[in-house]
Coordinates of C-alpha atoms in Angstrom, one line a residue:
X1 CA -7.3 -41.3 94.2
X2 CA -8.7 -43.7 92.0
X3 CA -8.9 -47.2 92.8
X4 CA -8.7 -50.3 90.3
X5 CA -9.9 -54.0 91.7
X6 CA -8.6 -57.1 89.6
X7 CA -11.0 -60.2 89.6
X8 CA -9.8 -63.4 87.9
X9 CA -12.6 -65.0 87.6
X10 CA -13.0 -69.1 85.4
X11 CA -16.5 -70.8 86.0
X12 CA -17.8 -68.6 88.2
X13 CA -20.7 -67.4 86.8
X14 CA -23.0 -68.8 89.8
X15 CA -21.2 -66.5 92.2
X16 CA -19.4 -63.7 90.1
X17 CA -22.6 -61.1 90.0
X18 CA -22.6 -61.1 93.9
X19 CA -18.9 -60.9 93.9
X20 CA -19.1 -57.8 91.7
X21 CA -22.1 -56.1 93.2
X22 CA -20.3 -56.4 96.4
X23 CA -17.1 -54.3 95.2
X24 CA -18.8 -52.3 93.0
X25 CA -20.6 -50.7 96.0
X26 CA -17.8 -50.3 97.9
X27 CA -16.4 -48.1 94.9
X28 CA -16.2 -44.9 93.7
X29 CA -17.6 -43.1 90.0
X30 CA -14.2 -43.3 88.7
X31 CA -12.8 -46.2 90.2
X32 CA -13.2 -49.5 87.8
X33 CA -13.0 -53.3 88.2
X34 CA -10.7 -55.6 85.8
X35 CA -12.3 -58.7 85.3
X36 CA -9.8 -61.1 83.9
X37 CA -11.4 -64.5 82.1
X38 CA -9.1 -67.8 82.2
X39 CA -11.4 -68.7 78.9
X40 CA -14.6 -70.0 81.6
X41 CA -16.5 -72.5 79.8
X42 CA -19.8 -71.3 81.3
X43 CA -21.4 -68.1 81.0
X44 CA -19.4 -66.1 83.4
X45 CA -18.6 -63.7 80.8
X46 CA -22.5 -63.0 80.0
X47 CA -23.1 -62.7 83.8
X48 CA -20.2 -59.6 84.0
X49 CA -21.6 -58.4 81.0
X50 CA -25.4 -58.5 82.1
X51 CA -24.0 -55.9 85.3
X52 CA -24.2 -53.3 82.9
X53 CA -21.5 -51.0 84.8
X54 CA -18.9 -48.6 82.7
X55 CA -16.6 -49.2 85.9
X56 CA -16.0 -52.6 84.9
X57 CA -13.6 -53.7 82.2
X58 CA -13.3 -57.3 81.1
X59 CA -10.1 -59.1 79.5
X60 CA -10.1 -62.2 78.4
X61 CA -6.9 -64.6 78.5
X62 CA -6.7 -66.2 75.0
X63 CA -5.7 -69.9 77.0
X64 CA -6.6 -71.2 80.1
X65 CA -3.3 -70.1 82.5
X66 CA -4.3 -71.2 85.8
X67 CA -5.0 -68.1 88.7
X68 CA -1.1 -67.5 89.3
X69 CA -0.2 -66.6 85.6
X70 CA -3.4 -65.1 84.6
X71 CA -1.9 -61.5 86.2
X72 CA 1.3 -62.0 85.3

């Protein structure tokens, strides 16, 4: 069974790489990690991107829509 973790992540680039190292050792080769954006205005995005790791796929939301709509 493959297994999919959603992260919404906005200004978290202090804390995000711990975050991810965190689940992404808890998961398997062909499990992944969606990392959805609420348009961060720090460098969160480079710090996901920096991971390197095919398991994890990054969306962006276009406008900042708060952590309830950002899923929805």
């Amino acid at each position: 069974m493959e297994i999919s973790v959603c992260l919404a992540t906005y200004n978290g680039a202090k804390y995000v790489d711990l975050q991810l190292e965190s689940i992404l050792r808890q998961l398997g080769a062909d499990d992944e990690v969606i990392v959805l954006d609420d348009c961060s205005k720090d460098n969160t995005l480079d710090v996901v991107t920096a991971i390197n790791d095919r398991r994890i796929k990054i969306y962006k939301n276009d406008v900042n829509k708060g952590h309830v709509f950002s899923f929805g």
